[in-house]
Amino acid sequence: MSIPAIENSVNGRNVPELPSLDLSRLPRHIAIIMDGNGRWAQQHGVTRASGHEAGAKSVRAVVEASRELGIGVLSLYAFSTENWRRSKLEVSALFRLLSKYIGIELESIHKENIRVTVMGRIEGLPARAQEDLRHAMELTAGNTAMVLNVAINYGARAELADAARKIAVAVCEGRLQPEDVDEACLARHLYVPSLPDPDMLIRTSGEMRLSNFMLWQLSYAEIVLTPTLWPDFRKPDLYKAIAEFQSRARRFGGR
Ligand code: IPE
Ligand code: IPE
Ligand code: MG
């Protein structure tokens, strides 16, 4: 089914400026590197913390749009294992914002039947952030309409090292044989093993690198880059990115 540009309703809800999207070929899993909050702040003459606040509005818009379209999984890169290199002031502002976002949004996320999962070294986060994230995961554990997968204190290398360690322990304890360690086994030991691989990766702000994001899972993802800074990214930008995804020929090494 193809939706013409003038059609502005999906699942009975109003969706402005929808480009022609083939609803039968939507990505099952969209991953986003939300980048450019700092540059947005600089452009607007505000603090970096205010840039992150502005970015939270984009998170709301993109979660809503994904839910409306019927996307199965949305993974958002919120804080990397390398982001600890930033100033204490910025890092604490980010975690304050996370708790504030959960406080404001969790109820509607739950009402929308969205399940929250967290990907990363949760135990390395400030206590308050851990509590809020665990509460969000527990509250929404039974939800089935969409998964909102938040990558926080996440690094793909850390994830692969953690998986290797879990596998090593299982082998040492005799629960696993070395010959059973294959791609499927490794995938089962990632942080959130139940998720399908992302079909599509979006990175905002014009940067063209992975910055240690989902190195294993992104092997065959279509990469869509946009110069738009994350706080300016809204529903139409997501539709445009999906339209670009739908214009690609995915071959998976075949012909
Ligand atoms: C992304 O925006 C948010 C996080 C990494 C937490 P940045 O803060 O990286 O913004 P720029 O790249 O400095 O513009
Ligand atoms: C990647 O953005 C991490 C997140 C979006 C959370 P960065 O801004 O940290 O990445 P680099 O430093 O430009 O590679
Ligand atoms: Mg950045």
Tab-separated table of C-alpha atoms and ligand atoms in Angstrom:
chain	number	residue	atom	x	y	z
A	1	MET	CA	0.000	0.000	0.000
A	2	SER	CA	1.333	3.426	-0.913
A	3	ILE	CA	0.235	6.583	0.809
A	4	PRO	CA	0.017	9.675	-1.404
A	5	ALA	CA	1.594	12.871	-0.143
A	6	ILE	CA	-1.775	14.494	0.547
A	7	GLU	CA	-2.928	11.651	2.780
A	8	ASN	CA	-2.434	12.933	6.306
A	9	SER	CA	-3.761	10.254	8.565
A	10	VAL	CA	-2.091	7.059	9.749
A	11	ASN	CA	-3.974	4.652	11.991
A	12	GLY	CA	-6.661	7.285	12.328
A	13	ARG	CA	-4.275	9.872	13.738
A	14	ASN	CA	-3.320	13.090	12.087
A	15	VAL	CA	0.154	13.036	10.560
A	16	PRO	CA	1.260	16.264	8.888
A	17	GLU	CA	3.418	16.390	5.762
A	18	LEU	CA	3.613	12.662	5.200
A	19	PRO	CA	5.695	11.862	2.121
A	20	SER	CA	4.830	8.827	0.032
A	21	LEU	CA	5.642	5.915	2.300
A	22	ASP	CA	5.033	2.298	1.502
A	23	LEU	CA	3.486	1.087	4.748
A	24	SER	CA	4.097	-2.516	3.775
A	25	ARG	CA	7.872	-1.907	3.661
A	26	LEU	CA	8.558	0.015	6.849
A	27	PRO	CA	11.791	-0.681	8.716
A	28	ARG	CA	11.092	-3.041	11.602
A	29	HIS	CA	13.815	-1.484	13.735
A	30	ILE	CA	15.084	2.096	13.461
A	31	ALA	CA	18.227	3.127	15.337
A	32	ILE	CA	19.139	6.783	15.791
A	33	ILE	CA	22.357	8.526	16.804
A	34	MET	CA	20.831	11.732	18.138
A	35	ASP	CA	23.622	14.216	17.516
A	36	GLY	CA	24.004	17.981	17.341
A	37	ASN	CA	22.459	19.259	20.583
A	38	GLY	CA	25.638	21.172	21.451
A	39	ARG	CA	25.877	22.867	18.055
A	40	TRP	CA	22.169	23.717	18.197
A	41	ALA	CA	22.747	25.345	21.593
A	42	GLN	CA	25.687	27.330	20.268
A	43	GLN	CA	23.642	28.527	17.281
A	44	HIS	CA	20.875	29.679	19.619
A	45	GLY	CA	23.203	31.241	22.175
A	46	VAL	CA	22.049	28.970	25.012
A	47	THR	CA	23.811	26.482	27.298
A	48	ARG	CA	24.602	22.929	26.146
A	49	ALA	CA	22.122	21.717	28.787
A	50	SER	CA	19.402	23.749	27.059
A	51	GLY	CA	20.422	22.108	23.793
A	52	HIS	CA	19.825	18.703	25.369
A	53	GLU	CA	16.454	19.921	26.714
A	54	ALA	CA	15.507	20.931	23.191
A	55	GLY	CA	16.605	17.489	21.994
A	56	ALA	CA	14.154	15.855	24.406
A	57	LYS	CA	11.308	17.387	22.383
A	58	SER	CA	12.612	15.611	19.303
A	59	VAL	CA	12.643	12.351	21.254
A	60	ARG	CA	8.961	12.834	22.059
A	61	ALA	CA	8.134	13.588	18.396
A	62	VAL	CA	10.073	10.613	17.042
A	63	VAL	CA	8.633	8.162	19.592
A	64	GLU	CA	5.137	9.380	18.707
A	65	ALA	CA	5.738	9.153	14.952
A	66	SER	CA	7.230	5.669	15.221
A	67	ARG	CA	4.299	4.464	17.291
A	68	GLU	CA	1.818	5.941	14.819
A	69	LEU	CA	3.516	4.285	11.866
A	70	GLY	CA	3.742	0.917	13.591
A	71	ILE	CA	7.546	0.676	13.811
A	72	GLY	CA	8.471	-2.351	15.942
A	73	VAL	CA	11.625	-1.095	17.638
A	74	LEU	CA	13.137	2.357	18.060
A	75	SER	CA	16.677	2.453	19.476
A	76	LEU	CA	17.962	5.829	20.646
A	77	TYR	CA	21.623	6.515	21.483
A	78	ALA	CA	21.362	8.745	24.532
A	79	PHE	CA	24.773	8.460	26.240
A	80	SER	CA	27.901	6.630	25.152
A	81	THR	CA	30.639	5.059	27.263
A	82	GLU	CA	32.835	7.846	25.864
A	83	ASN	CA	30.462	10.665	26.876
A	84	TRP	CA	31.886	10.527	30.431
A	85	ARG	CA	34.752	12.576	28.962
A	86	ARG	CA	32.459	15.617	28.972
A	87	SER	CA	32.377	18.159	31.779
A	88	LYS	CA	30.793	17.102	35.083
A	89	LEU	CA	28.310	19.908	34.617
A	90	GLU	CA	27.103	18.588	31.256
A	91	VAL	CA	27.020	14.953	32.379
A	92	SER	CA	24.936	15.746	35.457
A	93	ALA	CA	22.616	17.933	33.375
A	94	LEU	CA	22.094	14.972	31.012
A	95	PHE	CA	21.147	12.594	33.819
A	96	ARG	CA	18.872	15.197	35.415
A	97	LEU	CA	17.177	15.548	32.048
A	98	LEU	CA	16.800	11.778	31.730
A	99	SER	CA	14.954	11.585	35.049
A	100	LYS	CA	12.835	14.596	34.127
A	101	TYR	CA	11.969	13.028	30.741
A	102	ILE	CA	10.985	9.734	32.369
A	103	GLY	CA	8.916	11.603	34.955
A	104	ILE	CA	6.994	13.489	32.282
A	105	GLU	CA	6.719	10.869	29.539
A	106	LEU	CA	6.536	7.463	31.211
A	107	GLU	CA	2.799	7.509	31.790
A	108	SER	CA	1.970	8.232	28.155
A	109	ILE	CA	4.613	5.759	26.942
A	110	HIS	CA	2.922	3.112	29.079
A	111	LYS	CA	-0.542	4.150	27.893
A	112	GLU	CA	0.656	3.791	24.299
A	113	ASN	CA	1.575	0.162	25.088
A	114	ILE	CA	5.296	0.869	24.521
A	115	ARG	CA	7.874	-1.293	26.257
A	116	VAL	CA	11.075	0.384	27.450
A	117	THR	CA	14.333	-1.559	27.302
A	118	VAL	CA	17.761	-0.269	28.247
A	119	MET	CA	20.968	-1.170	26.477
A	120	GLY	CA	24.238	-0.392	28.251
A	121	ARG	CA	26.109	-0.751	31.526
A	122	ILE	CA	23.197	0.327	33.717
A	123	GLU	CA	25.131	-0.446	36.918
A	124	GLY	CA	27.605	2.317	36.015
A	125	LEU	CA	24.936	5.032	36.073
A	126	PRO	CA	24.116	7.410	38.944
A	127	ALA	CA	21.713	5.754	41.425
A	128	ARG	CA	18.754	7.967	40.553
A	129	ALA	CA	19.090	7.229	36.827
A	130	GLN	CA	19.299	3.495	37.557
A	131	GLU	CA	16.130	3.634	39.668
A	132	ASP	CA	14.180	5.598	37.070
A	133	LEU	CA	15.263	3.351	34.198
A	134	ARG	CA	14.518	0.160	36.167
A	135	HIS	CA	11.094	1.518	37.081
A	136	ALA	CA	10.392	2.328	33.400
A	137	MET	CA	11.452	-1.168	32.332
A	138	GLU	CA	9.417	-2.912	35.034
A	139	LEU	CA	6.286	-0.839	34.493
A	140	THR	CA	6.269	-1.400	30.733
A	141	ALA	CA	7.624	-4.969	30.628
A	142	GLY	CA	4.332	-6.428	29.398
A	143	ASN	CA	3.688	-3.854	26.653
A	144	THR	CA	3.544	-5.085	23.090
A	145	ALA	CA	2.943	-2.265	20.572
A	146	MET	CA	6.537	-1.033	20.236
A	147	VAL	CA	9.913	-1.300	21.952
A	148	LEU	CA	11.680	1.924	22.907
A	149	ASN	CA	15.259	0.790	23.399
A	150	VAL	CA	17.414	3.400	25.118
A	151	ALA	CA	21.187	3.113	24.719
A	152	ILE	CA	22.683	4.681	27.793
A	153	ASN	CA	26.218	4.254	29.111
A	154	TYR	CA	26.366	2.199	25.943
A	155	GLY	CA	29.381	1.295	23.859
A	156	ALA	CA	29.370	-1.438	21.243
A	157	ARG	CA	32.868	-2.532	22.221
A	158	ALA	CA	31.815	-2.744	25.872
A	159	GLU	CA	28.752	-4.740	24.814
A	160	LEU	CA	30.863	-7.212	22.817
A	161	ALA	CA	33.422	-7.496	25.626
A	162	ASP	CA	30.604	-8.093	28.141
A	163	ALA	CA	29.104	-10.747	25.831
A	164	ALA	CA	32.490	-12.452	25.474
A	165	ARG	CA	32.860	-12.503	29.267
A	166	LYS	CA	29.386	-14.026	29.799
A	167	ILE	CA	30.194	-16.692	27.205
A	168	ALA	CA	33.571	-17.403	28.831
A	169	VAL	CA	31.889	-17.888	32.215
A	170	ALA	CA	29.306	-20.236	30.668
A	171	VAL	CA	32.081	-22.281	29.041
A	172	CYS	CA	34.092	-22.433	32.288
A	173	GLU	CA	31.017	-23.613	34.193
A	174	GLY	CA	30.353	-26.266	31.554
A	175	ARG	CA	26.983	-24.782	30.513
A	176	LEU	CA	28.303	-24.134	27.011
A	177	GLN	CA	30.780	-25.972	24.765
A	178	PRO	CA	33.386	-23.940	22.837
A	179	GLU	CA	32.043	-25.378	19.565
A	180	ASP	CA	28.602	-23.920	20.391
A	181	VAL	CA	30.008	-20.385	20.258
A	182	ASP	CA	28.776	-19.086	16.925
A	183	GLU	CA	27.087	-15.907	15.644
A	184	ALA	CA	23.699	-16.849	17.100
A	185	CYS	CA	25.300	-17.580	20.476
A	186	LEU	CA	27.067	-14.227	20.530
A	187	ALA	CA	23.849	-12.429	19.559
A	188	ARG	CA	22.080	-14.136	22.478
A	189	HIS	CA	24.578	-12.576	24.895
A	190	LEU	CA	24.126	-8.961	23.799
A	191	TYR	CA	22.426	-6.520	26.194
A	192	VAL	CA	18.919	-6.879	24.701
A	193	PRO	CA	19.030	-10.152	22.789
A	194	SER	CA	15.355	-10.205	21.871
A	195	LEU	CA	15.612	-7.302	19.410
A	196	PRO	CA	15.907	-7.798	15.654
A	197	ASP	CA	18.861	-6.014	14.025
A	198	PRO	CA	18.152	-2.414	12.984
A	199	ASP	CA	17.129	-2.116	9.321
A	200	MET	CA	18.061	1.509	9.285
A	201	LEU	CA	20.425	3.856	11.127
A	202	ILE	CA	19.828	7.597	11.195
A	203	ARG	CA	22.549	9.994	12.322
A	204	THR	CA	21.742	13.668	12.598
A	205	SER	CA	24.013	16.736	12.478
A	206	GLY	CA	26.016	15.740	9.409
A	207	GLU	CA	28.543	13.524	11.207
A	208	MET	CA	29.471	10.374	9.301
A	209	ARG	CA	30.652	7.899	11.895
A	210	LEU	CA	29.242	5.193	14.136
A	211	SER	CA	30.782	6.482	17.388
A	212	ASN	CA	30.780	2.983	18.915
A	213	PHE	CA	27.058	2.372	18.328
A	214	MET	CA	25.683	-1.160	17.765
A	215	LEU	CA	28.669	-2.351	15.726
A	216	TRP	CA	27.414	-5.937	15.673
A	217	GLN	CA	23.749	-5.232	14.999
A	218	LEU	CA	24.251	-2.591	12.287
A	219	SER	CA	26.105	-4.937	9.912
A	220	TYR	CA	23.449	-4.648	7.197
A	221	ALA	CA	21.561	-1.536	8.256
A	222	GLU	CA	20.892	1.161	5.678
A	223	ILE	CA	22.581	4.345	6.861
A	224	VAL	CA	20.688	7.606	6.431
A	225	LEU	CA	22.564	10.805	7.255
A	226	THR	CA	21.011	14.217	7.628
A	227	PRO	CA	22.597	17.619	8.325
A	228	THR	CA	19.604	18.485	10.548
A	229	LEU	CA	20.660	18.985	14.164
A	230	TRP	CA	18.843	16.668	16.581
A	231	PRO	CA	16.763	19.402	18.310
A	232	ASP	CA	15.413	20.392	14.866
A	233	PHE	CA	14.539	16.796	13.915
A	234	ARG	CA	10.767	16.287	13.825
A	235	LYS	CA	8.199	13.917	12.345
A	236	PRO	CA	8.636	15.075	8.718
A	237	ASP	CA	12.397	14.425	9.019
A	238	LEU	CA	11.675	10.868	10.148
A	239	TYR	CA	9.263	10.331	7.241
A	240	LYS	CA	11.891	11.672	4.844
A	241	ALA	CA	14.504	9.311	6.267
A	242	ILE	CA	12.136	6.349	5.930
A	243	ALA	CA	11.363	7.369	2.342
A	244	GLU	CA	15.100	7.338	1.646
A	245	PHE	CA	15.372	3.897	3.269
A	246	GLN	CA	12.598	2.675	0.990
A	247	SER	CA	14.480	3.907	-2.083
A	248	ARG	CA	17.482	1.687	-1.275
A	249	ALA	CA	18.131	-1.771	-2.720
A	250	ARG	CA	19.140	-4.112	0.105
A	251	ARG	CA	21.158	-7.067	-1.136
A	252	PHE	CA	22.658	-8.668	1.975
A	253	GLY	CA	25.585	-9.872	-0.079
A	254	GLY	CA	23.376	-11.579	-2.644
A	255	ARG	CA	22.558	-10.267	-6.090
B	1	IPE	C1	24.176	14.618	21.196
B	1	IPE	O1	24.501	15.955	21.007
B	1	IPE	C2	23.794	14.305	22.612
B	1	IPE	C3	24.755	13.467	23.350
B	1	IPE	C4	25.881	12.986	22.863
B	1	IPE	C5	24.445	13.161	24.727
B	1	IPE	P1	25.962	16.503	21.302
B	1	IPE	O2	26.009	16.997	22.707
B	1	IPE	O3	27.001	15.507	20.932
B	1	IPE	O4	26.020	17.733	20.299
B	1	IPE	P2	27.273	18.253	19.481
B	1	IPE	O5	27.808	17.097	18.686
B	1	IPE	O6	28.268	18.754	20.477
B	1	IPE	O7	26.716	19.333	18.601
B	2	IPE	C1	27.423	9.888	19.839
B	2	IPE	O1	27.555	11.249	19.726
B	2	IPE	C2	26.793	9.534	21.149
B	2	IPE	C3	25.385	9.918	21.312
B	2	IPE	C4	24.630	10.480	20.426
B	2	IPE	C5	24.824	9.591	22.593
B	2	IPE	P1	28.919	11.993	20.133
B	2	IPE	O2	28.688	13.427	19.866
B	2	IPE	O3	29.311	11.606	21.507
B	2	IPE	O4	29.954	11.353	19.110
B	2	IPE	P2	31.342	11.922	18.575
B	2	IPE	O5	32.144	12.332	19.768
B	2	IPE	O6	31.012	13.085	17.695
B	2	IPE	O7	31.928	10.793	17.800
B	3	MG	MG	28.001	15.108	19.203
